[in-house]
Amino acid sequence: MSCLIILFLQCSCWVHPDLGVHAGSLFWTLNGRQLPSSLYRVLSPSNLSVTLAGLNASRQTSGDNLVCHNHKGHIMAGSCLYVGMPPEKPVNLTCWSRNTKDLTCSWAPGGKGETNISTLYTLKYKLRWYGKEKECEDYSHTQPYYCSITRDLHLFTPYEIWVEASNQLGQATSDVITLDILDVVTTDPPSGVTVSRVGQLEDQLGVRWEAPPALKDFLFQAKYQIRYRLEDSQDWKVMDDVGNQTSCRLAGLRPGTVYFVQVRCNPVGIYGSRKAGIWSEWSHPTAASTPHSERLMSGSCDSKSSGDSNSTLRRELKQFFGWVRKHAYGCSSISMKLYDQWRVLMQKSHKARNQVLQGDKS
């Protein structure tokens, strides 16, 4: 069996004359499917060819299996074909800078994916108004494709960046993107993240952290996000209103429950840039548990025989608590001292009432 590739694929199957098999009785299959006879050509009594055009790139790591059979279906000859394609325009070119110390760009092959033949991707860049064209050197040669530029970087000057793809069958160039390194800065995650109880407040945890070390000396403002989840859950709740402070109060939590907490950072206005940076990775999860609720532990209920004055007081406390919780929830800068005092007072009140009720029952 032999194959010839020009703008199409043509293969031939020879059978020995002594076998007494005529070429007209043979047929072809590609990946187990019989090819139509309109693609065949009897070149001689012992030679049957097949012509294939418009083949898609091979999708199997083993290649495409082209097989010649006799009239009974027995295999006479076969070949594994690896069909290559010229590259299409690379897409999704994205760049970021870690602490302004480097510039890393990633991209994806265009079209349906790989060309299935050796394809070279080259990341090129130059200063927008002057400077000569340069090539990135530190590549990842498997997907996801990326390359890191780690030297001779200029701040306050826009770069033009693009990717060129080439192989034996052709070449293609991505769209050119223009960026300033200061506009694509990302940081290390915040460090020193701690999570602790807020006194005996059963539904709250306090979170503290430090700004990313590498950016402490830069002229920038950071904004932070916090996310947290229950110990037995994979669903994270994200708080977007943290701002640039480095502490936060989580409220409305379940008493006696372990929570995992993470923090991330986004540099804003670094060196006067008008664009927000890129969110850092999340910090390593930090765990803490809320205190157990005295009410849940006592196992008692409110007495229905309480006086009207006690009912009125409880209702007023509940209304005030709801107002404070509405205005001081989350990570606002409002002082929560009064809120904490009322919460502790309420817990003590419930505890004292439950003790009285338990004494009445005995």
mmCIF file of C-alpha atoms in Angstrom:
data_model
loop_
_atom_site.group_PDB
_atom_site.id
_atom_site.type_symbol
_atom_site.label_atom_id
_atom_site.label_comp_id
_atom_site.label_asym_id
_atom_site.label_seq_id
_atom_site.Cartn_x
_atom_site.Cartn_y
_atom_site.Cartn_z
ATOM 1 C CA MET A 1 0.000 0.000 0.000
ATOM 2 C CA SER A 2 1.315 3.484 -0.848
ATOM 3 C CA CYS A 3 -0.022 7.054 -0.412
ATOM 4 C CA LEU A 4 0.583 10.270 -2.342
ATOM 5 C CA ILE A 5 -0.315 13.664 -0.839
ATOM 6 C CA ILE A 6 -0.619 16.721 -3.066
ATOM 7 C CA LEU A 7 -3.781 18.787 -2.442
ATOM 8 C CA PHE A 8 -5.583 15.534 -1.784
ATOM 9 C CA LEU A 9 -4.759 12.041 -0.561
ATOM 10 C CA GLN A 10 -4.453 9.143 -3.013
ATOM 11 C CA CYS A 11 -3.666 5.611 -1.848
ATOM 12 C CA SER A 12 -3.298 2.367 -3.787
ATOM 13 C CA CYS A 13 -3.782 -1.261 -2.785
ATOM 14 C CA TRP A 14 -1.933 -3.979 -4.744
ATOM 15 C CA VAL A 15 -2.808 -7.658 -4.562
ATOM 16 C CA HIS A 16 -0.577 -10.431 -5.851
ATOM 17 C CA PRO A 17 -1.874 -11.930 -9.100
ATOM 18 C CA ASP A 18 -1.462 -15.446 -7.678
ATOM 19 C CA LEU A 19 -4.205 -14.741 -5.121
ATOM 20 C CA GLY A 20 -6.795 -14.664 -7.844
ATOM 21 C CA VAL A 21 -8.424 -11.527 -6.389
ATOM 22 C CA HIS A 22 -9.539 -8.840 -8.806
ATOM 23 C CA ALA A 23 -9.017 -5.222 -7.729
ATOM 24 C CA GLY A 24 -12.655 -4.465 -8.548
ATOM 25 C CA SER A 25 -13.800 -6.666 -5.637
ATOM 26 C CA LEU A 26 -11.797 -4.723 -3.047
ATOM 27 C CA PHE A 27 -13.163 -1.893 -0.887
ATOM 28 C CA TRP A 28 -11.784 0.742 1.493
ATOM 29 C CA THR A 29 -12.661 1.816 5.067
ATOM 30 C CA LEU A 30 -11.600 4.913 6.979
ATOM 31 C CA ASN A 31 -11.747 4.570 10.761
ATOM 32 C CA GLY A 32 -14.047 1.558 10.360
ATOM 33 C CA ARG A 33 -16.496 3.167 7.926
ATOM 34 C CA GLN A 34 -16.688 1.952 4.335
ATOM 35 C CA LEU A 35 -15.848 4.621 1.781
ATOM 36 C CA PRO A 36 -18.182 5.061 -1.225
ATOM 37 C CA SER A 37 -17.117 3.335 -4.451
ATOM 38 C CA SER A 38 -17.254 6.677 -6.271
ATOM 39 C CA LEU A 39 -13.876 7.427 -4.646
ATOM 40 C CA TYR A 40 -12.280 4.236 -6.089
ATOM 41 C CA ARG A 41 -10.377 3.764 -9.318
ATOM 42 C CA VAL A 42 -9.263 0.415 -10.725
ATOM 43 C CA LEU A 43 -5.772 1.100 -12.052
ATOM 44 C CA SER A 44 -5.157 -2.524 -13.060
ATOM 45 C CA PRO A 45 -6.627 -5.959 -12.301
ATOM 46 C CA SER A 46 -4.423 -6.031 -9.172
ATOM 47 C CA ASN A 47 -4.423 -2.352 -8.160
ATOM 48 C CA LEU A 48 -7.280 -0.336 -6.600
ATOM 49 C CA SER A 49 -6.781 3.307 -5.635
ATOM 50 C CA VAL A 50 -8.864 5.635 -3.468
ATOM 51 C CA THR A 51 -8.788 9.457 -3.532
ATOM 52 C CA LEU A 52 -9.711 11.558 -0.518
ATOM 53 C CA ALA A 53 -10.033 15.327 -0.453
ATOM 54 C CA GLY A 54 -11.037 17.889 2.170
ATOM 55 C CA LEU A 55 -9.923 15.746 5.081
ATOM 56 C CA ASN A 56 -10.248 17.201 8.556
ATOM 57 C CA ALA A 57 -7.252 17.191 10.861
ATOM 58 C CA SER A 58 -6.792 13.901 12.687
ATOM 59 C CA ARG A 59 -8.654 13.796 15.986
ATOM 60 C CA GLN A 60 -7.137 10.521 17.243
ATOM 61 C CA THR A 61 -3.694 10.190 18.797
ATOM 62 C CA SER A 62 -3.323 6.941 16.837
ATOM 63 C CA GLY A 63 -4.029 8.708 13.547
ATOM 64 C CA ASP A 64 -6.740 7.854 11.018
ATOM 65 C CA ASN A 65 -6.881 4.203 9.967
ATOM 66 C CA LEU A 66 -7.243 3.678 6.199
ATOM 67 C CA VAL A 67 -7.690 -0.040 5.367
ATOM 68 C CA CYS A 68 -8.061 -2.057 2.139
ATOM 69 C CA HIS A 69 -10.336 -5.174 2.353
ATOM 70 C CA ASN A 70 -11.200 -8.059 0.047
ATOM 71 C CA HIS A 71 -14.801 -8.887 -0.797
ATOM 72 C CA LYS A 72 -15.132 -10.987 2.388
ATOM 73 C CA GLY A 73 -13.969 -8.103 4.575
ATOM 74 C CA HIS A 74 -10.522 -9.517 5.309
ATOM 75 C CA ILE A 75 -7.765 -6.906 5.629
ATOM 76 C CA MET A 76 -5.412 -6.817 2.672
ATOM 77 C CA ALA A 77 -3.394 -3.716 3.619
ATOM 78 C CA GLY A 78 -3.655 -0.619 5.813
ATOM 79 C CA SER A 79 -2.004 2.568 6.915
ATOM 80 C CA CYS A 80 -2.232 5.079 9.779
ATOM 81 C CA LEU A 81 -2.702 8.580 8.436
ATOM 82 C CA TYR A 82 -1.839 11.710 10.359
ATOM 83 C CA VAL A 83 -3.646 14.524 8.620
ATOM 84 C CA GLY A 84 -2.133 17.930 9.284
ATOM 85 C CA MET A 85 -3.560 21.384 8.700
ATOM 86 C CA PRO A 86 -2.054 24.841 8.297
ATOM 87 C CA PRO A 87 -2.421 26.913 11.465
ATOM 88 C CA GLU A 88 -5.302 29.300 11.939
ATOM 89 C CA LYS A 89 -5.001 32.705 13.576
ATOM 90 C CA PRO A 90 -4.154 32.293 17.293
ATOM 91 C CA VAL A 91 -6.876 33.648 19.567
ATOM 92 C CA ASN A 92 -7.505 34.745 23.175
ATOM 93 C CA LEU A 93 -4.169 36.547 23.539
ATOM 94 C CA THR A 94 -4.070 37.774 27.160
ATOM 95 C CA CYS A 95 -1.209 39.245 29.196
ATOM 96 C CA TRP A 96 -0.532 39.996 32.859
ATOM 97 C CA SER A 97 2.376 41.183 34.992
ATOM 98 C CA ARG A 98 3.269 39.710 38.372
ATOM 99 C CA ASN A 99 4.212 42.596 40.652
ATOM 100 C CA THR A 100 5.468 44.581 37.571
ATOM 101 C CA LYS A 101 8.514 42.255 37.477
ATOM 102 C CA ASP A 102 7.586 40.334 34.330
ATOM 103 C CA LEU A 103 5.053 40.135 31.516
ATOM 104 C CA THR A 104 3.390 36.797 30.753
ATOM 105 C CA CYS A 105 1.078 36.219 27.787
ATOM 106 C CA SER A 106 -1.105 33.220 26.961
ATOM 107 C CA TRP A 107 -3.062 32.284 23.838
ATOM 108 C CA ALA A 108 -4.953 29.424 22.208
ATOM 109 C CA PRO A 109 -4.737 27.855 18.725
ATOM 110 C CA GLY A 110 -7.319 29.182 16.332
ATOM 111 C CA GLY A 111 -10.164 27.270 14.711
ATOM 112 C CA LYS A 112 -10.962 23.776 15.970
ATOM 113 C CA GLY A 113 -7.621 23.310 17.684
ATOM 114 C CA GLU A 114 -4.358 21.603 16.829
ATOM 115 C CA THR A 115 -2.883 21.188 13.360
ATOM 116 C CA ASN A 116 -1.574 17.679 14.174
ATOM 117 C CA ILE A 117 1.807 18.489 12.699
ATOM 118 C CA SER A 118 4.655 20.357 14.317
ATOM 119 C CA THR A 119 3.565 23.970 14.687
ATOM 120 C CA LEU A 120 5.767 26.754 16.047
ATOM 121 C CA TYR A 121 4.228 29.592 18.063
ATOM 122 C CA THR A 122 6.268 32.768 18.510
ATOM 123 C CA LEU A 123 5.280 35.608 20.822
ATOM 124 C CA LYS A 124 6.562 38.913 19.468
ATOM 125 C CA TYR A 125 6.481 42.381 20.986
ATOM 126 C CA LYS A 126 7.842 45.887 20.577
ATOM 127 C CA LEU A 127 7.483 49.310 22.106
ATOM 128 C CA ARG A 128 4.657 51.064 20.325
ATOM 129 C CA TRP A 129 6.357 54.198 19.000
ATOM 130 C CA TYR A 130 9.970 53.125 18.775
ATOM 131 C CA GLY A 131 12.090 50.113 19.577
ATOM 132 C CA LYS A 132 12.663 47.067 17.461
ATOM 133 C CA GLU A 133 10.691 43.872 17.259
ATOM 134 C CA LYS A 134 11.677 41.236 19.825
ATOM 135 C CA GLU A 135 10.785 37.613 20.499
ATOM 136 C CA CYS A 136 9.845 36.045 23.807
ATOM 137 C CA GLU A 137 12.173 33.241 24.924
ATOM 138 C CA ASP A 138 10.634 31.441 27.923
ATOM 139 C CA TYR A 139 7.856 29.282 26.418
ATOM 140 C CA SER A 140 5.465 26.594 27.504
ATOM 141 C CA HIS A 141 5.383 24.179 24.568
ATOM 142 C CA THR A 142 2.148 22.433 25.535
ATOM 143 C CA GLN A 143 -1.325 23.772 26.061
ATOM 144 C CA PRO A 144 -2.147 26.130 27.569
ATOM 145 C CA TYR A 145 0.435 28.065 25.571
ATOM 146 C CA TYR A 146 2.192 30.957 27.282
ATOM 147 C CA CYS A 147 5.497 32.798 27.326
ATOM 148 C CA SER A 148 7.093 35.028 29.984
ATOM 149 C CA ILE A 149 9.214 38.120 29.354
ATOM 150 C CA THR A 150 11.400 38.642 32.408
ATOM 151 C CA ARG A 151 13.920 41.307 31.436
ATOM 152 C CA ASP A 152 14.312 44.692 29.718
ATOM 153 C CA LEU A 153 10.740 45.724 30.504
ATOM 154 C CA HIS A 154 9.666 49.369 30.348
ATOM 155 C CA LEU A 155 6.974 50.977 32.473
ATOM 156 C CA PHE A 156 4.841 53.932 31.364
ATOM 157 C CA THR A 157 5.238 52.867 27.721
ATOM 158 C CA PRO A 158 2.679 50.859 25.734
ATOM 159 C CA TYR A 159 3.679 47.606 24.064
ATOM 160 C CA GLU A 160 2.358 46.017 20.880
ATOM 161 C CA ILE A 161 2.146 42.213 21.269
ATOM 162 C CA TRP A 162 1.114 39.438 18.894
ATOM 163 C CA VAL A 163 1.606 35.701 18.218
ATOM 164 C CA GLU A 164 2.769 34.093 14.982
ATOM 165 C CA ALA A 165 2.001 30.433 14.190
ATOM 166 C CA SER A 166 3.756 28.502 11.422
ATOM 167 C CA ASN A 167 4.214 24.944 10.145
ATOM 168 C CA GLN A 168 5.029 23.203 6.866
ATOM 169 C CA LEU A 169 1.595 23.973 5.462
ATOM 170 C CA GLY A 170 1.292 27.675 6.251
ATOM 171 C CA GLN A 171 1.381 30.469 8.795
ATOM 172 C CA ALA A 172 -1.008 32.805 10.602
ATOM 173 C CA THR A 173 -0.764 35.838 12.891
ATOM 174 C CA SER A 174 -3.005 36.815 15.797
ATOM 175 C CA ASP A 175 -4.542 40.220 16.283
ATOM 176 C CA VAL A 176 -2.148 42.765 17.769
ATOM 177 C CA ILE A 177 -2.965 43.916 21.301
ATOM 178 C CA THR A 178 -1.660 47.142 22.849
ATOM 179 C CA LEU A 179 -1.122 47.440 26.585
ATOM 180 C CA ASP A 180 0.799 49.206 29.322
ATOM 181 C CA ILE A 181 2.306 46.865 31.899
ATOM 182 C CA LEU A 182 0.856 49.014 34.685
ATOM 183 C CA ASP A 183 -2.650 48.261 33.399
ATOM 184 C CA VAL A 184 -2.261 44.473 33.682
ATOM 185 C CA VAL A 185 -0.589 44.140 37.072
ATOM 186 C CA THR A 186 -1.578 41.333 39.393
ATOM 187 C CA THR A 187 -0.115 40.726 42.829
ATOM 188 C CA ASP A 188 0.702 37.880 45.095
ATOM 189 C CA PRO A 189 -2.249 36.977 47.333
ATOM 190 C CA PRO A 190 -2.590 38.890 50.615
ATOM 191 C CA SER A 191 -0.427 37.405 53.364
ATOM 192 C CA GLY A 192 -0.940 36.804 57.062
ATOM 193 C CA VAL A 193 -4.641 36.029 56.773
ATOM 194 C CA THR A 194 -6.147 35.288 60.200
ATOM 195 C CA VAL A 195 -9.725 34.439 61.133
ATOM 196 C CA SER A 196 -10.904 34.682 64.739
ATOM 197 C CA ARG A 197 -14.035 34.839 66.852
ATOM 198 C CA VAL A 198 -15.562 38.162 67.818
ATOM 199 C CA GLY A 199 -15.930 37.630 71.545
ATOM 200 C CA GLN A 200 -18.892 35.350 72.121
ATOM 201 C CA LEU A 201 -20.924 36.653 69.196
ATOM 202 C CA GLU A 202 -22.188 33.395 67.818
ATOM 203 C CA ASP A 203 -22.814 34.489 64.210
ATOM 204 C CA GLN A 204 -19.661 36.481 63.469
ATOM 205 C CA LEU A 205 -15.982 36.045 62.617
ATOM 206 C CA GLY A 206 -13.264 38.678 62.240
ATOM 207 C CA VAL A 207 -10.838 38.500 59.304
ATOM 208 C CA ARG A 208 -7.494 40.312 59.081
ATOM 209 C CA TRP A 209 -4.730 40.265 56.472
ATOM 210 C CA GLU A 210 -1.676 42.121 55.191
ATOM 211 C CA ALA A 211 -1.184 43.825 51.837
ATOM 212 C CA PRO A 212 0.867 41.842 49.282
ATOM 213 C CA PRO A 213 4.536 42.323 50.294
ATOM 214 C CA ALA A 214 5.875 43.101 46.816
ATOM 215 C CA LEU A 215 3.595 46.114 46.394
ATOM 216 C CA LYS A 216 3.956 47.740 49.800
ATOM 217 C CA ASP A 217 6.421 50.285 48.417
ATOM 218 C CA PHE A 218 4.388 51.101 45.303
ATOM 219 C CA LEU A 219 2.101 54.093 44.980
ATOM 220 C CA PHE A 220 -1.224 52.285 44.714
ATOM 221 C CA GLN A 221 -4.512 51.547 46.381
ATOM 222 C CA ALA A 222 -5.675 48.006 46.722
ATOM 223 C CA LYS A 223 -9.161 46.637 46.799
ATOM 224 C CA TYR A 224 -9.921 43.262 48.308
ATOM 225 C CA GLN A 225 -12.463 40.495 48.047
ATOM 226 C CA ILE A 226 -13.301 37.875 50.651
ATOM 227 C CA ARG A 227 -14.981 34.568 50.085
ATOM 228 C CA TYR A 228 -16.039 32.004 52.670
ATOM 229 C CA ARG A 229 -17.815 28.671 52.823
ATOM 230 C CA LEU A 230 -19.044 26.101 55.286
ATOM 231 C CA GLU A 231 -16.670 23.269 56.128
ATOM 232 C CA ASP A 232 -18.910 20.662 54.440
ATOM 233 C CA SER A 233 -19.781 22.774 51.376
ATOM 234 C CA GLN A 234 -18.050 23.701 48.131
ATOM 235 C CA ASP A 235 -20.203 26.789 47.545
ATOM 236 C CA TRP A 236 -18.336 30.012 48.236
ATOM 237 C CA LYS A 237 -20.042 33.274 49.179
ATOM 238 C CA VAL A 238 -18.120 36.303 47.868
ATOM 239 C CA MET A 239 -18.073 39.726 49.522
ATOM 240 C CA ASP A 240 -17.300 42.478 46.988
ATOM 241 C CA ASP A 241 -17.660 45.519 49.260
ATOM 242 C CA VAL A 242 -14.483 45.121 51.286
ATOM 243 C CA GLY A 243 -12.742 48.156 49.765
ATOM 244 C CA ASN A 244 -9.106 48.879 50.605
ATOM 245 C CA GLN A 245 -9.194 48.044 54.323
ATOM 246 C CA THR A 246 -7.276 45.049 55.654
ATOM 247 C CA SER A 247 -9.860 43.751 58.106
ATOM 248 C CA CYS A 248 -13.452 42.707 57.879
ATOM 249 C CA ARG A 249 -16.324 41.380 59.960
ATOM 250 C CA LEU A 250 -18.349 38.438 58.631
ATOM 251 C CA ALA A 251 -21.871 38.453 60.070
ATOM 252 C CA GLY A 252 -24.977 36.323 59.725
ATOM 253 C CA LEU A 253 -23.032 33.046 60.151
ATOM 254 C CA ARG A 254 -24.241 29.798 61.689
ATOM 255 C CA PRO A 255 -23.376 29.307 65.364
ATOM 256 C CA GLY A 256 -20.980 26.470 66.195
ATOM 257 C CA THR A 257 -19.852 26.047 62.593
ATOM 258 C CA VAL A 258 -16.430 25.830 60.933
ATOM 259 C CA TYR A 259 -15.856 28.269 58.065
ATOM 260 C CA PHE A 260 -13.049 28.471 55.506
ATOM 261 C CA VAL A 261 -12.043 31.980 54.436
ATOM 262 C CA GLN A 262 -9.874 33.309 51.575
ATOM 263 C CA VAL A 263 -8.816 36.813 50.505
ATOM 264 C CA ARG A 264 -7.533 38.208 47.205
ATOM 265 C CA CYS A 265 -6.264 41.578 46.016
ATOM 266 C CA ASN A 266 -6.586 43.847 43.010
ATOM 267 C CA PRO A 267 -4.171 46.809 42.639
ATOM 268 C CA VAL A 268 -6.028 49.998 41.720
ATOM 269 C CA GLY A 269 -4.358 53.171 40.468
ATOM 270 C CA ILE A 270 -0.832 51.735 40.593
ATOM 271 C CA TYR A 271 1.631 54.497 39.670
ATOM 272 C CA GLY A 272 -1.317 56.592 38.577
ATOM 273 C CA SER A 273 -2.787 54.063 36.134
ATOM 274 C CA ARG A 274 -6.460 54.726 35.472
ATOM 275 C CA LYS A 275 -7.318 51.072 35.009
ATOM 276 C CA ALA A 276 -7.904 48.432 37.633
ATOM 277 C CA GLY A 277 -5.376 45.630 37.729
ATOM 278 C CA ILE A 278 -6.027 41.895 37.650
ATOM 279 C CA TRP A 279 -7.260 39.947 40.653
ATOM 280 C CA SER A 280 -4.596 37.906 42.406
ATOM 281 C CA GLU A 281 -4.993 34.253 43.238
ATOM 282 C CA TRP A 282 -6.937 33.519 46.400
ATOM 283 C CA SER A 283 -4.938 33.154 49.600
ATOM 284 C CA HIS A 284 -4.629 29.731 51.199
ATOM 285 C CA PRO A 285 -7.853 28.823 53.060
ATOM 286 C CA THR A 286 -7.900 29.758 56.755
ATOM 287 C CA ALA A 287 -10.405 28.076 59.057
ATOM 288 C CA ALA A 288 -12.173 29.148 62.244
ATOM 289 C CA SER A 289 -15.416 28.246 64.014
ATOM 290 C CA THR A 290 -18.167 30.421 65.405
ATOM 291 C CA PRO A 291 -19.129 29.968 69.084
ATOM 292 C CA HIS A 292 -21.958 27.618 69.981
ATOM 293 C CA SER A 293 -25.292 29.289 70.632
ATOM 294 C CA GLU A 294 -26.391 29.276 74.296
ATOM 295 C CA ARG A 295 -29.974 29.142 73.089
ATOM 296 C CA LEU A 296 -29.362 26.067 70.998
ATOM 297 C CA MET A 297 -27.432 24.370 73.791
ATOM 298 C CA SER A 298 -30.119 25.034 76.436
ATOM 299 C CA GLY A 299 -32.791 23.256 74.436
ATOM 300 C CA SER A 300 -35.535 25.488 75.902
ATOM 301 C CA CYS A 301 -38.193 27.652 74.329
ATOM 302 C CA ASP A 302 -39.610 31.081 75.125
ATOM 303 C CA SER A 303 -42.334 30.930 77.782
ATOM 304 C CA LYS A 304 -45.772 31.760 76.474
ATOM 305 C CA SER A 305 -46.735 33.050 79.957
ATOM 306 C CA SER A 306 -44.250 35.931 79.972
ATOM 307 C CA GLY A 307 -45.650 39.329 80.847
ATOM 308 C CA ASP A 308 -46.567 42.013 78.336
ATOM 309 C CA SER A 309 -43.585 44.123 79.418
ATOM 310 C CA ASN A 310 -41.119 41.347 78.605
ATOM 311 C CA SER A 311 -42.775 40.775 75.217
ATOM 312 C CA THR A 312 -42.557 44.488 74.419
ATOM 313 C CA LEU A 313 -38.897 44.604 75.442
ATOM 314 C CA ARG A 314 -38.040 41.589 73.296
ATOM 315 C CA ARG A 315 -39.857 43.131 70.345
ATOM 316 C CA GLU A 316 -38.026 46.446 70.745
ATOM 317 C CA LEU A 317 -34.674 44.680 71.062
ATOM 318 C CA LYS A 318 -35.421 42.651 67.957
ATOM 319 C CA GLN A 319 -36.311 45.790 65.996
ATOM 320 C CA PHE A 320 -33.158 47.602 67.115
ATOM 321 C CA PHE A 321 -31.017 44.569 66.398
ATOM 322 C CA GLY A 322 -32.496 44.347 62.892
ATOM 323 C CA TRP A 323 -31.725 48.021 62.230
ATOM 324 C CA VAL A 324 -28.112 47.722 63.417
ATOM 325 C CA ARG A 325 -27.568 44.512 61.498
ATOM 326 C CA LYS A 326 -28.913 46.112 58.327
ATOM 327 C CA HIS A 327 -26.595 49.110 58.589
ATOM 328 C CA ALA A 328 -23.483 47.439 59.999
ATOM 329 C CA TYR A 329 -23.527 44.139 58.127
ATOM 330 C CA GLY A 330 -20.412 43.052 56.298
ATOM 331 C CA CYS A 331 -17.340 45.222 55.949
ATOM 332 C CA SER A 332 -18.571 48.789 56.117
ATOM 333 C CA SER A 333 -16.525 51.343 58.004
ATOM 334 C CA ILE A 334 -19.369 52.014 60.509
ATOM 335 C CA SER A 335 -18.333 51.408 64.130
ATOM 336 C CA MET A 336 -19.829 48.176 65.472
ATOM 337 C CA LYS A 337 -19.133 48.811 69.172
ATOM 338 C CA LEU A 338 -22.763 49.552 70.002
ATOM 339 C CA TYR A 339 -23.866 46.593 67.901
ATOM 340 C CA ASP A 340 -21.560 44.256 69.818
ATOM 341 C CA GLN A 341 -22.807 45.552 73.139
ATOM 342 C CA TRP A 342 -26.431 44.913 72.223
ATOM 343 C CA ARG A 343 -25.631 41.424 70.880
ATOM 344 C CA VAL A 344 -23.839 40.430 74.107
ATOM 345 C CA LEU A 345 -26.703 41.902 76.149
ATOM 346 C CA MET A 346 -29.233 39.884 74.173
ATOM 347 C CA GLN A 347 -27.275 36.661 74.606
ATOM 348 C CA LYS A 348 -26.976 37.230 78.370
ATOM 349 C CA SER A 349 -30.684 38.022 78.528
ATOM 350 C CA HIS A 350 -31.570 34.777 76.740
ATOM 351 C CA LYS A 351 -29.206 32.806 78.954
ATOM 352 C CA ALA A 352 -30.647 34.299 82.164
ATOM 353 C CA ARG A 353 -34.215 33.723 80.978
ATOM 354 C CA ASN A 354 -33.466 30.113 80.090
ATOM 355 C CA GLN A 355 -31.938 29.518 83.521
ATOM 356 C CA VAL A 356 -35.069 30.946 85.157
ATOM 357 C CA LEU A 357 -37.279 28.770 82.977
ATOM 358 C CA GLN A 358 -35.237 25.698 83.819
ATOM 359 C CA GLY A 359 -35.565 26.592 87.533
ATOM 360 C CA ASP A 360 -39.342 26.954 87.214
ATOM 361 C CA LYS A 361 -39.574 23.527 85.595
ATOM 362 C CA SER A 362 -37.642 21.915 88.430
#
